[in-house]
Amino acid sequence: MASNSDEVRAAEALNSAWDRRVLGPPAEEPALDTPELKQLAQLLACDDAPDPEPTFVAQLRDNLLSEAVSRRLSSRSSSASLGITKTSPTLWTQLSWRRVALAAVIAACFTLAISAGSSFLRDEANAPTVASVLASPAGTPTAGPTTTAWVISTTAISVGHEVTLLPHIEATATNDPPNLVVPTTGLTVLDSATDGTGQRWLRVQTNDGRAGWLPQSDTRSPQQ
Amino acid sequence: MSHDQRERDHIASLAARAASDRAAFGELYDRFATAIFRYCYRRTGNRELAEDAMSQTFTRAFEGMSGFGGGSFPAWLFTIAHNVVINQARRPRFEPLPEDMPTADPQPGPEAVALMQDERARIVALLDCLPSDQRRVVEFRLSGLSGAEIAAVMERSVPAIKMLQLRAMRRLRSELSACEPGGINGEQF
């Protein structure tokens, strides 16, 4: 029966032999000719696990690295200035006592204003004339094909190709030529697509080279 | 500093930058893609499943790079691959056609192919018979991990890994000897 030191020596020899194969350059000590090393050589000779297809390796690499680009782009755009602000999806969870107090003050002011207005109603002869802006036909767009877009959706969609959503953008769109313009920078409409739900999307590019998709349905006319 | 140590330091440097450096992650991918695929292939025995597992492994690695807390990157990556393969094996799937079906290629001849396949099939079957920890050590070794990296993956000491290797080789040799009259090279264990 082998002694403990023989076991340790055999284990060391086997480990060294395998490390030499894995790590490349041969070590100085000569390889021992033990049964375990012969078994190792036989095992290595029988190992015929194939290499991956080069096309698959290249495709997966491209996918991973292009995903890396789009993620970095997305995270960078969320903090970019450009006159672009991002909507907060957690408005109500961020309510603090200060905001509640401010809302209470504003509500009190409205109550006072309405009370003051109602006093005029009791004296209709001296009541001021108040034009209803909301009811005015001037509220419809008057500048031809110009609209203002508020992009409020940050939901991921699938349109059959790579998508990077830009954050909340206020921009002006013109139909002829197709163009989107924000006050401080320009967005160019590159493409449009329809997703599985029928939603129309515009693919736009900013002046600094960032590209992304805007939902076309989240657009309203400026005077509405 | 030895070549091995420089290599390990370089990989550690790449791993430290990979969360924010696309080129660094790409270089790590280039270095480990083949080893991960071959590990997955040994575990699954099927090219498509191995490609699927490799894809999942690198996707998870990419997603988790920011949480990589240092240590051995190969050990961390192979741990992911191992978990992916284990989860893949739990999923129900259609049984694929065997890949070692005879092909039209006349080289190196049907008898030689049959013998090689028989030898390989026997080794694979013997690996299946090994206790799971010994089998994992052998598979990690065949995938190119060093003894120290295997110790990190399996959360064992390096001396324990060395003994597992020794026992695995002896077990394989013993099983093979039992199948052949006179044993391999006439030796018995």
PDB file of N, CA, C and O in Angstrom, chain A residues 7 10-12 14-15 18-19 22-23 25 35-36 38-40 42-44 46-53 56-57 60-61 64-65 67-69 71-72, chain B residues 4 22 26 29-30 34 37-38 41-42 47 51 54-55 58-59 62-63 119-120 123 138 141-142 144-147 162-163 165-166 169-170 173 176 184 187 189:
ATOM      1  N   GLU A   7       1.606   9.244  -1.979  1.00  0.00           N
ATOM      2  CA  GLU A   7       0.350   9.812  -2.512  1.00  0.00           C
ATOM      3  C   GLU A   7       0.524  11.288  -2.837  1.00  0.00           C
ATOM      4  O   GLU A   7       0.144  11.749  -3.906  1.00  0.00           O
ATOM      5  N   ALA A  10       2.731  11.728  -5.868  1.00  0.00           N
ATOM      6  CA  ALA A  10       2.026  11.400  -7.113  1.00  0.00           C
ATOM      7  C   ALA A  10       1.026  12.496  -7.478  1.00  0.00           C
ATOM      8  O   ALA A  10       0.882  12.863  -8.657  1.00  0.00           O
ATOM      9  N   ALA A  11       0.349  13.019  -6.460  1.00  0.00           N
ATOM     10  CA  ALA A  11      -0.623  14.099  -6.713  1.00  0.00           C
ATOM     11  C   ALA A  11       0.085  15.349  -7.213  1.00  0.00           C
ATOM     12  O   ALA A  11      -0.397  16.022  -8.135  1.00  0.00           O
ATOM     13  N   GLU A  12       1.261  15.637  -6.630  1.00  0.00           N
ATOM     14  CA  GLU A  12       2.035  16.804  -7.078  1.00  0.00           C
ATOM     15  C   GLU A  12       2.500  16.626  -8.512  1.00  0.00           C
ATOM     16  O   GLU A  12       2.453  17.565  -9.318  1.00  0.00           O
ATOM     17  N   LEU A  14       1.216  14.766 -10.874  1.00  0.00           N
ATOM     18  CA  LEU A  14       0.082  14.864 -11.800  1.00  0.00           C
ATOM     19  C   LEU A  14      -0.347  16.316 -11.968  1.00  0.00           C
ATOM     20  O   LEU A  14      -0.602  16.781 -13.092  1.00  0.00           O
ATOM     21  N   ASN A  15      -0.414  17.026 -10.858  1.00  0.00           N
ATOM     22  CA  ASN A  15      -0.831  18.434 -10.929  1.00  0.00           C
ATOM     23  C   ASN A  15       0.158  19.270 -11.742  1.00  0.00           C
ATOM     24  O   ASN A  15      -0.233  20.110 -12.560  1.00  0.00           O
ATOM     25  N   TRP A  18      -0.226  18.565 -15.439  1.00  0.00           N
ATOM     26  CA  TRP A  18      -1.430  19.169 -16.026  1.00  0.00           C
ATOM     27  C   TRP A  18      -1.291  20.690 -16.100  1.00  0.00           C
ATOM     28  O   TRP A  18      -1.704  21.316 -17.066  1.00  0.00           O
ATOM     29  N   ASP A  19      -0.683  21.264 -15.078  1.00  0.00           N
ATOM     30  CA  ASP A  19      -0.456  22.712 -15.115  1.00  0.00           C
ATOM     31  C   ASP A  19       0.489  23.088 -16.249  1.00  0.00           C
ATOM     32  O   ASP A  19       0.325  24.125 -16.888  1.00  0.00           O
ATOM     33  N   VAL A  22      -1.549  23.219 -19.282  1.00  0.00           N
ATOM     34  CA  VAL A  22      -2.486  24.347 -19.309  1.00  0.00           C
ATOM     35  C   VAL A  22      -1.756  25.667 -19.449  1.00  0.00           C
ATOM     36  O   VAL A  22      -2.129  26.527 -20.247  1.00  0.00           O
ATOM     37  N   LEU A  23      -0.691  25.825 -18.673  1.00  0.00           N
ATOM     38  CA  LEU A  23      -0.038  27.129 -18.585  1.00  0.00           C
ATOM     39  C   LEU A  23       1.086  27.324 -19.587  1.00  0.00           C
ATOM     40  O   LEU A  23       1.673  28.393 -19.651  1.00  0.00           O
ATOM     41  N   PRO A  25       4.573  27.001 -20.843  1.00  0.00           N
ATOM     42  CA  PRO A  25       6.007  26.693 -20.840  1.00  0.00           C
ATOM     43  C   PRO A  25       6.336  25.555 -19.881  1.00  0.00           C
ATOM     44  O   PRO A  25       5.809  25.503 -18.761  1.00  0.00           O
ATOM     45  N   PRO A  35       1.860   5.859 -13.603  1.00  0.00           N
ATOM     46  CA  PRO A  35       0.625   5.375 -14.246  1.00  0.00           C
ATOM     47  C   PRO A  35      -0.411   6.475 -14.402  1.00  0.00           C
ATOM     48  O   PRO A  35      -1.147   6.501 -15.400  1.00  0.00           O
ATOM     49  N   GLU A  36      -0.464   7.375 -13.428  1.00  0.00           N
ATOM     50  CA  GLU A  36      -1.455   8.449 -13.518  1.00  0.00           C
ATOM     51  C   GLU A  36      -1.168   9.372 -14.695  1.00  0.00           C
ATOM     52  O   GLU A  36      -2.089   9.847 -15.373  1.00  0.00           O
ATOM     53  N   LYS A  38       0.362   8.486 -17.438  1.00  0.00           N
ATOM     54  CA  LYS A  38      -0.011   7.757 -18.660  1.00  0.00           C
ATOM     55  C   LYS A  38      -1.522   7.849 -18.874  1.00  0.00           C
ATOM     56  O   LYS A  38      -2.003   8.004 -19.998  1.00  0.00           O
ATOM     57  N   GLN A  39      -2.244   7.731 -17.764  1.00  0.00           N
ATOM     58  CA  GLN A  39      -3.702   7.835 -17.880  1.00  0.00           C
ATOM     59  C   GLN A  39      -4.105   9.236 -18.328  1.00  0.00           C
ATOM     60  O   GLN A  39      -5.026   9.417 -19.136  1.00  0.00           O
ATOM     61  N   LEU A  40      -3.386  10.236 -17.818  1.00  0.00           N
ATOM     62  CA  LEU A  40      -3.652  11.613 -18.237  1.00  0.00           C
ATOM     63  C   LEU A  40      -3.413  11.778 -19.736  1.00  0.00           C
ATOM     64  O   LEU A  40      -4.220  12.384 -20.453  1.00  0.00           O
ATOM     65  N   GLN A  42      -3.564   9.502 -21.997  1.00  0.00           N
ATOM     66  CA  GLN A  42      -4.618   8.809 -22.737  1.00  0.00           C
ATOM     67  C   GLN A  42      -5.908   9.627 -22.732  1.00  0.00           C
ATOM     68  O   GLN A  42      -6.602   9.736 -23.744  1.00  0.00           O
ATOM     69  N   LEU A  43      -6.188  10.217 -21.591  1.00  0.00           N
ATOM     70  CA  LEU A  43      -7.406  11.032 -21.499  1.00  0.00           C
ATOM     71  C   LEU A  43      -7.328  12.229 -22.449  1.00  0.00           C
ATOM     72  O   LEU A  43      -8.286  12.543 -23.162  1.00  0.00           O
ATOM     73  N   LEU A  44      -6.179  12.872 -22.481  1.00  0.00           N
ATOM     74  CA  LEU A  44      -6.010  14.028 -23.365  1.00  0.00           C
ATOM     75  C   LEU A  44      -6.100  13.609 -24.823  1.00  0.00           C
ATOM     76  O   LEU A  44      -6.641  14.342 -25.657  1.00  0.00           O
ATOM     77  N   CYS A  46      -7.881  11.256 -26.009  1.00  0.00           N
ATOM     78  CA  CYS A  46      -9.274  10.924 -26.337  1.00  0.00           C
ATOM     79  C   CYS A  46     -10.190  12.147 -26.283  1.00  0.00           C
ATOM     80  O   CYS A  46     -11.352  12.054 -26.677  1.00  0.00           O
ATOM     81  N   ASP A  47      -9.667  13.244 -25.764  1.00  0.00           N
ATOM     82  CA  ASP A  47     -10.518  14.435 -25.649  1.00  0.00           C
ATOM     83  C   ASP A  47     -10.661  15.081 -27.026  1.00  0.00           C
ATOM     84  O   ASP A  47      -9.706  15.687 -27.526  1.00  0.00           O
ATOM     85  N   ASP A  48     -11.806  14.939 -27.616  1.00  0.00           N
ATOM     86  CA  ASP A  48     -12.002  15.488 -28.951  1.00  0.00           C
ATOM     87  C   ASP A  48     -13.130  16.517 -28.968  1.00  0.00           C
ATOM     88  O   ASP A  48     -13.843  16.654 -29.960  1.00  0.00           O
ATOM     89  N   ALA A  49     -13.308  17.214 -27.855  1.00  0.00           N
ATOM     90  CA  ALA A  49     -14.309  18.293 -27.851  1.00  0.00           C
ATOM     91  C   ALA A  49     -13.926  19.307 -28.933  1.00  0.00           C
ATOM     92  O   ALA A  49     -12.790  19.771 -28.965  1.00  0.00           O
ATOM     93  N   PRO A  50     -14.847  19.621 -29.820  1.00  0.00           N
ATOM     94  CA  PRO A  50     -14.493  20.488 -30.961  1.00  0.00           C
ATOM     95  C   PRO A  50     -14.375  21.950 -30.550  1.00  0.00           C
ATOM     96  O   PRO A  50     -14.832  22.359 -29.486  1.00  0.00           O
ATOM     97  N   ASP A  51     -13.748  22.690 -31.421  1.00  0.00           N
ATOM     98  CA  ASP A  51     -13.735  24.143 -31.256  1.00  0.00           C
ATOM     99  C   ASP A  51     -15.065  24.710 -31.759  1.00  0.00           C
ATOM    100  O   ASP A  51     -15.732  24.087 -32.590  1.00  0.00           O
ATOM    101  N   PRO A  52     -15.457  25.857 -31.272  1.00  0.00           N
ATOM    102  CA  PRO A  52     -16.708  26.460 -31.767  1.00  0.00           C
ATOM    103  C   PRO A  52     -16.553  26.932 -33.210  1.00  0.00           C
ATOM    104  O   PRO A  52     -15.436  27.174 -33.672  1.00  0.00           O
ATOM    105  N   GLU A  53     -17.685  27.056 -33.894  1.00  0.00           N
ATOM    106  CA  GLU A  53     -17.665  27.586 -35.264  1.00  0.00           C
ATOM    107  C   GLU A  53     -17.192  29.041 -35.230  1.00  0.00           C
ATOM    108  O   GLU A  53     -17.735  29.840 -34.461  1.00  0.00           O
ATOM    109  N   PHE A  56     -19.953  31.555 -35.504  1.00  0.00           N
ATOM    110  CA  PHE A  56     -20.748  31.710 -34.285  1.00  0.00           C
ATOM    111  C   PHE A  56     -20.011  32.571 -33.259  1.00  0.00           C
ATOM    112  O   PHE A  56     -20.600  33.465 -32.638  1.00  0.00           O
ATOM    113  N   VAL A  57     -18.727  32.304 -33.114  1.00  0.00           N
ATOM    114  CA  VAL A  57     -17.923  33.073 -32.147  1.00  0.00           C
ATOM    115  C   VAL A  57     -17.931  34.554 -32.524  1.00  0.00           C
ATOM    116  O   VAL A  57     -18.126  35.429 -31.665  1.00  0.00           O
ATOM    117  N   LEU A  60     -21.495  36.107 -31.916  1.00  0.00           N
ATOM    118  CA  LEU A  60     -21.767  36.339 -30.491  1.00  0.00           C
ATOM    119  C   LEU A  60     -20.939  37.520 -29.983  1.00  0.00           C
ATOM    120  O   LEU A  60     -21.433  38.345 -29.202  1.00  0.00           O
ATOM    121  N   ARG A  61     -19.716  37.602 -30.439  1.00  0.00           N
ATOM    122  CA  ARG A  61     -18.864  38.725 -30.032  1.00  0.00           C
ATOM    123  C   ARG A  61     -19.495  40.049 -30.464  1.00  0.00           C
ATOM    124  O   ARG A  61     -19.573  41.005 -29.685  1.00  0.00           O
ATOM    125  N   LEU A  64     -22.556  40.842 -28.313  1.00  0.00           N
ATOM    126  CA  LEU A  64     -22.221  41.280 -26.955  1.00  0.00           C
ATOM    127  C   LEU A  64     -21.678  42.699 -26.956  1.00  0.00           C
ATOM    128  O   LEU A  64     -22.076  43.526 -26.138  1.00  0.00           O
ATOM    129  N   LEU A  65     -20.772  42.971 -27.888  1.00  0.00           N
ATOM    130  CA  LEU A  65     -20.135  44.280 -27.865  1.00  0.00           C
ATOM    131  C   LEU A  65     -21.063  45.379 -28.366  1.00  0.00           C
ATOM    132  O   LEU A  65     -21.001  46.509 -27.892  1.00  0.00           O
ATOM    133  N   GLU A  67     -24.214  45.325 -27.826  1.00  0.00           N
ATOM    134  CA  GLU A  67     -25.073  45.548 -26.655  1.00  0.00           C
ATOM    135  C   GLU A  67     -24.365  46.441 -25.649  1.00  0.00           C
ATOM    136  O   GLU A  67     -24.957  47.310 -25.033  1.00  0.00           O
ATOM    137  N   ALA A  68     -23.045  46.233 -25.525  1.00  0.00           N
ATOM    138  CA  ALA A  68     -22.272  47.073 -24.603  1.00  0.00           C
ATOM    139  C   ALA A  68     -22.340  48.525 -25.032  1.00  0.00           C
ATOM    140  O   ALA A  68     -22.497  49.434 -24.218  1.00  0.00           O
ATOM    141  N   VAL A  69     -22.264  48.763 -26.343  1.00  0.00           N
ATOM    142  CA  VAL A  69     -22.310  50.129 -26.850  1.00  0.00           C
ATOM    143  C   VAL A  69     -23.658  50.759 -26.559  1.00  0.00           C
ATOM    144  O   VAL A  69     -23.753  51.876 -26.042  1.00  0.00           O
ATOM    145  N   ARG A  71     -25.863  50.003 -24.364  1.00  0.00           N
ATOM    146  CA  ARG A  71     -26.121  50.240 -22.932  1.00  0.00           C
ATOM    147  C   ARG A  71     -25.379  51.468 -22.440  1.00  0.00           C
ATOM    148  O   ARG A  71     -25.906  52.257 -21.676  1.00  0.00           O
ATOM    149  N   ARG A  72     -24.124  51.602 -22.895  1.00  0.00           N
ATOM    150  CA  ARG A  72     -23.380  52.756 -22.449  1.00  0.00           C
ATOM    151  C   ARG A  72     -24.011  54.029 -23.010  1.00  0.00           C
ATOM    152  O   ARG A  72     -24.107  55.037 -22.345  1.00  0.00           O
TER     153      ARG A  72
ATOM    154  N   ASP B   4       3.512  33.098 -16.541  1.00  0.00           N
ATOM    155  CA  ASP B   4       2.167  32.766 -16.052  1.00  0.00           C
ATOM    156  C   ASP B   4       1.606  33.889 -15.186  1.00  0.00           C
ATOM    157  O   ASP B   4       0.431  34.233 -15.289  1.00  0.00           O
ATOM    158  N   ARG B  22     -15.146  48.353 -23.497  1.00  0.00           N
ATOM    159  CA  ARG B  22     -15.632  47.370 -24.458  1.00  0.00           C
ATOM    160  C   ARG B  22     -14.476  46.522 -25.005  1.00  0.00           C
ATOM    161  O   ARG B  22     -14.605  45.313 -25.171  1.00  0.00           O
ATOM    162  N   GLY B  26     -13.956  42.496 -24.872  1.00  0.00           N
ATOM    163  CA  GLY B  26     -13.738  41.770 -26.114  1.00  0.00           C
ATOM    164  C   GLY B  26     -12.506  40.891 -26.052  1.00  0.00           C
ATOM    165  O   GLY B  26     -12.517  39.757 -26.541  1.00  0.00           O
ATOM    166  N   TYR B  29     -13.249  37.911 -23.958  1.00  0.00           N
ATOM    167  CA  TYR B  29     -14.072  36.989 -24.755  1.00  0.00           C
ATOM    168  C   TYR B  29     -13.190  36.183 -25.694  1.00  0.00           C
ATOM    169  O   TYR B  29     -13.323  34.961 -25.793  1.00  0.00           O
ATOM    170  N   ASP B  30     -12.283  36.871 -26.384  1.00  0.00           N
ATOM    171  CA  ASP B  30     -11.415  36.179 -27.338  1.00  0.00           C
ATOM    172  C   ASP B  30     -10.574  35.109 -26.636  1.00  0.00           C
ATOM    173  O   ASP B  30     -10.324  34.038 -27.184  1.00  0.00           O
ATOM    174  N   THR B  34     -13.240  29.817 -26.713  1.00  0.00           N
ATOM    175  CA  THR B  34     -13.057  28.414 -27.090  1.00  0.00           C
ATOM    176  C   THR B  34     -13.103  27.500 -25.861  1.00  0.00           C
ATOM    177  O   THR B  34     -13.748  26.446 -25.879  1.00  0.00           O
ATOM    178  N   PHE B  37     -16.653  27.153 -24.686  1.00  0.00           N
ATOM    179  CA  PHE B  37     -17.436  26.307 -25.587  1.00  0.00           C
ATOM    180  C   PHE B  37     -17.100  24.839 -25.365  1.00  0.00           C
ATOM    181  O   PHE B  37     -17.994  23.993 -25.280  1.00  0.00           O
ATOM    182  N   ARG B  38     -15.813  24.532 -25.280  1.00  0.00           N
ATOM    183  CA  ARG B  38     -15.424  23.132 -25.134  1.00  0.00           C
ATOM    184  C   ARG B  38     -15.884  22.568 -23.792  1.00  0.00           C
ATOM    185  O   ARG B  38     -16.275  21.401 -23.702  1.00  0.00           O
ATOM    186  N   TYR B  41     -19.486  21.913 -24.297  1.00  0.00           N
ATOM    187  CA  TYR B  41     -19.678  20.764 -25.183  1.00  0.00           C
ATOM    188  C   TYR B  41     -19.473  19.457 -24.418  1.00  0.00           C
ATOM    189  O   TYR B  41     -20.212  18.498 -24.588  1.00  0.00           O
ATOM    190  N   ARG B  42     -18.452  19.429 -23.567  1.00  0.00           N
ATOM    191  CA  ARG B  42     -18.220  18.203 -22.796  1.00  0.00           C
ATOM    192  C   ARG B  42     -19.385  17.901 -21.870  1.00  0.00           C
ATOM    193  O   ARG B  42     -19.725  16.759 -21.624  1.00  0.00           O
ATOM    194  N   ARG B  47     -23.417  20.250 -30.059  1.00  0.00           N
ATOM    195  CA  ARG B  47     -22.880  21.547 -30.477  1.00  0.00           C
ATOM    196  C   ARG B  47     -23.883  22.674 -30.253  1.00  0.00           C
ATOM    197  O   ARG B  47     -23.519  23.749 -29.750  1.00  0.00           O
ATOM    198  N   GLU B  51     -23.353  25.816 -27.837  1.00  0.00           N
ATOM    199  CA  GLU B  51     -23.373  27.208 -28.307  1.00  0.00           C
ATOM    200  C   GLU B  51     -24.365  28.033 -27.492  1.00  0.00           C
ATOM    201  O   GLU B  51     -24.093  29.185 -27.131  1.00  0.00           O
ATOM    202  N   MET B  54     -22.820  28.611 -24.120  1.00  0.00           N
ATOM    203  CA  MET B  54     -21.724  29.598 -24.229  1.00  0.00           C
ATOM    204  C   MET B  54     -22.286  31.006 -24.360  1.00  0.00           C
ATOM    205  O   MET B  54     -21.801  31.953 -23.723  1.00  0.00           O
ATOM    206  N   SER B  55     -23.308  31.139 -25.168  1.00  0.00           N
ATOM    207  CA  SER B  55     -23.938  32.450 -25.353  1.00  0.00           C
ATOM    208  C   SER B  55     -24.490  32.975 -24.029  1.00  0.00           C
ATOM    209  O   SER B  55     -24.273  34.137 -23.662  1.00  0.00           O
ATOM    210  N   PHE B  58     -21.567  34.067 -21.569  1.00  0.00           N
ATOM    211  CA  PHE B  58     -20.939  35.367 -21.811  1.00  0.00           C
ATOM    212  C   PHE B  58     -21.934  36.512 -21.631  1.00  0.00           C
ATOM    213  O   PHE B  58     -21.541  37.615 -21.225  1.00  0.00           O
ATOM    214  N   THR B  59     -23.194  36.256 -21.918  1.00  0.00           N
ATOM    215  CA  THR B  59     -24.187  37.308 -21.691  1.00  0.00           C
ATOM    216  C   THR B  59     -24.290  37.609 -20.196  1.00  0.00           C
ATOM    217  O   THR B  59     -24.305  38.770 -19.772  1.00  0.00           O
ATOM    218  N   PHE B  62     -21.194  39.379 -19.069  1.00  0.00           N
ATOM    219  CA  PHE B  62     -21.218  40.786 -19.472  1.00  0.00           C
ATOM    220  C   PHE B  62     -22.124  41.595 -18.542  1.00  0.00           C
ATOM    221  O   PHE B  62     -21.768  42.681 -18.088  1.00  0.00           O
ATOM    222  N   GLU B  63     -23.304  41.017 -18.251  1.00  0.00           N
ATOM    223  CA  GLU B  63     -24.246  41.730 -17.386  1.00  0.00           C
ATOM    224  C   GLU B  63     -23.715  41.860 -15.959  1.00  0.00           C
ATOM    225  O   GLU B  63     -24.059  42.792 -15.244  1.00  0.00           O
ATOM    226  N   GLU B 119     -13.405   4.269 -28.308  1.00  0.00           N
ATOM    227  CA  GLU B 119     -12.504   4.694 -27.240  1.00  0.00           C
ATOM    228  C   GLU B 119     -13.037   5.951 -26.562  1.00  0.00           C
ATOM    229  O   GLU B 119     -13.056   6.053 -25.335  1.00  0.00           O
ATOM    230  N   ARG B 120     -13.466   6.896 -27.407  1.00  0.00           N
ATOM    231  CA  ARG B 120     -13.974   8.148 -26.857  1.00  0.00           C
ATOM    232  C   ARG B 120     -15.245   7.904 -26.040  1.00  0.00           C
ATOM    233  O   ARG B 120     -15.401   8.442 -24.943  1.00  0.00           O
ATOM    234  N   ILE B 123     -14.344   6.544 -22.739  1.00  0.00           N
ATOM    235  CA  ILE B 123     -13.814   7.564 -21.825  1.00  0.00           C
ATOM    236  C   ILE B 123     -14.943   8.443 -21.297  1.00  0.00           C
ATOM    237  O   ILE B 123     -15.022   8.749 -20.098  1.00  0.00           O
ATOM    238  N   VAL B 138     -11.780  17.032 -13.662  1.00  0.00           N
ATOM    239  CA  VAL B 138     -11.261  16.597 -14.964  1.00  0.00           C
ATOM    240  C   VAL B 138     -11.796  17.495 -16.070  1.00  0.00           C
ATOM    241  O   VAL B 138     -11.045  17.916 -16.973  1.00  0.00           O
ATOM    242  N   ARG B 141     -10.092  20.783 -15.998  1.00  0.00           N
ATOM    243  CA  ARG B 141      -8.732  20.614 -16.492  1.00  0.00           C
ATOM    244  C   ARG B 141      -8.723  20.554 -18.012  1.00  0.00           C
ATOM    245  O   ARG B 141      -7.913  21.204 -18.671  1.00  0.00           O
ATOM    246  N   LEU B 142      -9.605  19.770 -18.577  1.00  0.00           N
ATOM    247  CA  LEU B 142      -9.653  19.649 -20.034  1.00  0.00           C
ATOM    248  C   LEU B 142     -10.039  20.975 -20.686  1.00  0.00           C
ATOM    249  O   LEU B 142      -9.728  21.211 -21.848  1.00  0.00           O
ATOM    250  N   GLY B 144      -8.905  23.807 -19.651  1.00  0.00           N
ATOM    251  CA  GLY B 144      -7.758  24.693 -19.610  1.00  0.00           C
ATOM    252  C   GLY B 144      -7.563  25.459 -18.319  1.00  0.00           C
ATOM    253  O   GLY B 144      -6.755  26.382 -18.275  1.00  0.00           O
ATOM    254  N   LEU B 145      -8.292  25.100 -17.259  1.00  0.00           N
ATOM    255  CA  LEU B 145      -8.085  25.796 -15.988  1.00  0.00           C
ATOM    256  C   LEU B 145      -6.885  25.206 -15.257  1.00  0.00           C
ATOM    257  O   LEU B 145      -6.629  24.003 -15.323  1.00  0.00           O
ATOM    258  N   SER B 146      -6.177  26.053 -14.553  1.00  0.00           N
ATOM    259  CA  SER B 146      -5.070  25.575 -13.723  1.00  0.00           C
ATOM    260  C   SER B 146      -5.617  24.999 -12.420  1.00  0.00           C
ATOM    261  O   SER B 146      -6.794  25.197 -12.089  1.00  0.00           O
ATOM    262  N   GLY B 147      -4.739  24.312 -11.692  1.00  0.00           N
ATOM    263  CA  GLY B 147      -5.171  23.734 -10.423  1.00  0.00           C
ATOM    264  C   GLY B 147      -5.681  24.787  -9.453  1.00  0.00           C
ATOM    265  O   GLY B 147      -6.694  24.592  -8.773  1.00  0.00           O
ATOM    266  N   LYS B 162      -5.599  18.654  -5.910  1.00  0.00           N
ATOM    267  CA  LYS B 162      -4.566  17.729  -6.374  1.00  0.00           C
ATOM    268  C   LYS B 162      -4.945  16.281  -6.062  1.00  0.00           C
ATOM    269  O   LYS B 162      -4.763  15.379  -6.879  1.00  0.00           O
ATOM    270  N   MET B 163      -5.481  16.077  -4.871  1.00  0.00           N
ATOM    271  CA  MET B 163      -5.868  14.709  -4.506  1.00  0.00           C
ATOM    272  C   MET B 163      -7.075  14.240  -5.313  1.00  0.00           C
ATOM    273  O   MET B 163      -7.164  13.065  -5.684  1.00  0.00           O
ATOM    274  N   GLN B 165      -7.706  15.093  -8.375  1.00  0.00           N
ATOM    275  CA  GLN B 165      -7.161  14.741  -9.686  1.00  0.00           C
ATOM    276  C   GLN B 165      -6.555  13.347  -9.657  1.00  0.00           C
ATOM    277  O   GLN B 165      -6.772  12.536 -10.557  1.00  0.00           O
ATOM    278  N   LEU B 166      -5.762  13.124  -8.621  1.00  0.00           N
ATOM    279  CA  LEU B 166      -5.090  11.821  -8.522  1.00  0.00           C
ATOM    280  C   LEU B 166      -6.119  10.694  -8.440  1.00  0.00           C
ATOM    281  O   LEU B 166      -6.008   9.676  -9.133  1.00  0.00           O
ATOM    282  N   MET B 169      -7.813  10.114 -11.839  1.00  0.00           N
ATOM    283  CA  MET B 169      -6.989   9.372 -12.790  1.00  0.00           C
ATOM    284  C   MET B 169      -6.903   7.892 -12.417  1.00  0.00           C
ATOM    285  O   MET B 169      -6.962   7.012 -13.270  1.00  0.00           O
ATOM    286  N   ARG B 170      -6.767   7.635 -11.141  1.00  0.00           N
ATOM    287  CA  ARG B 170      -6.695   6.232 -10.701  1.00  0.00           C
ATOM    288  C   ARG B 170      -8.015   5.509 -10.943  1.00  0.00           C
ATOM    289  O   ARG B 170      -8.035   4.342 -11.320  1.00  0.00           O
ATOM    290  N   ARG B 173      -8.300   4.803 -14.625  1.00  0.00           N
ATOM    291  CA  ARG B 173      -7.391   3.715 -14.994  1.00  0.00           C
ATOM    292  C   ARG B 173      -7.924   2.378 -14.500  1.00  0.00           C
ATOM    293  O   ARG B 173      -7.874   1.374 -15.200  1.00  0.00           O
ATOM    294  N   LEU B 176     -10.872   1.386 -16.705  1.00  0.00           N
ATOM    295  CA  LEU B 176     -10.424   0.928 -18.020  1.00  0.00           C
ATOM    296  C   LEU B 176      -9.761  -0.440 -17.920  1.00  0.00           C
ATOM    297  O   LEU B 176      -9.949  -1.305 -18.774  1.00  0.00           O
ATOM    298  N   ILE B 184      -4.369  -1.876 -18.963  1.00  0.00           N
ATOM    299  CA  ILE B 184      -3.608  -1.025 -19.877  1.00  0.00           C
ATOM    300  C   ILE B 184      -2.129  -1.242 -19.649  1.00  0.00           C
ATOM    301  O   ILE B 184      -1.639  -1.169 -18.517  1.00  0.00           O
ATOM    302  N   GLU B 187      -0.678  -3.334 -16.770  1.00  0.00           N
ATOM    303  CA  GLU B 187      -0.630  -2.957 -15.352  1.00  0.00           C
ATOM    304  C   GLU B 187      -2.025  -3.026 -14.750  1.00  0.00           C
ATOM    305  O   GLU B 187      -3.015  -2.823 -15.428  1.00  0.00           O
ATOM    306  N   PHE B 189      -4.505  -1.919 -11.362  1.00  0.00           N
ATOM    307  CA  PHE B 189      -4.648  -1.075 -10.164  1.00  0.00           C
ATOM    308  C   PHE B 189      -5.813  -1.571  -9.362  1.00  0.00           C
ATOM    309  O   PHE B 189      -6.853  -1.867  -9.891  1.00  0.00           O
TER     310      PHE B 189
END
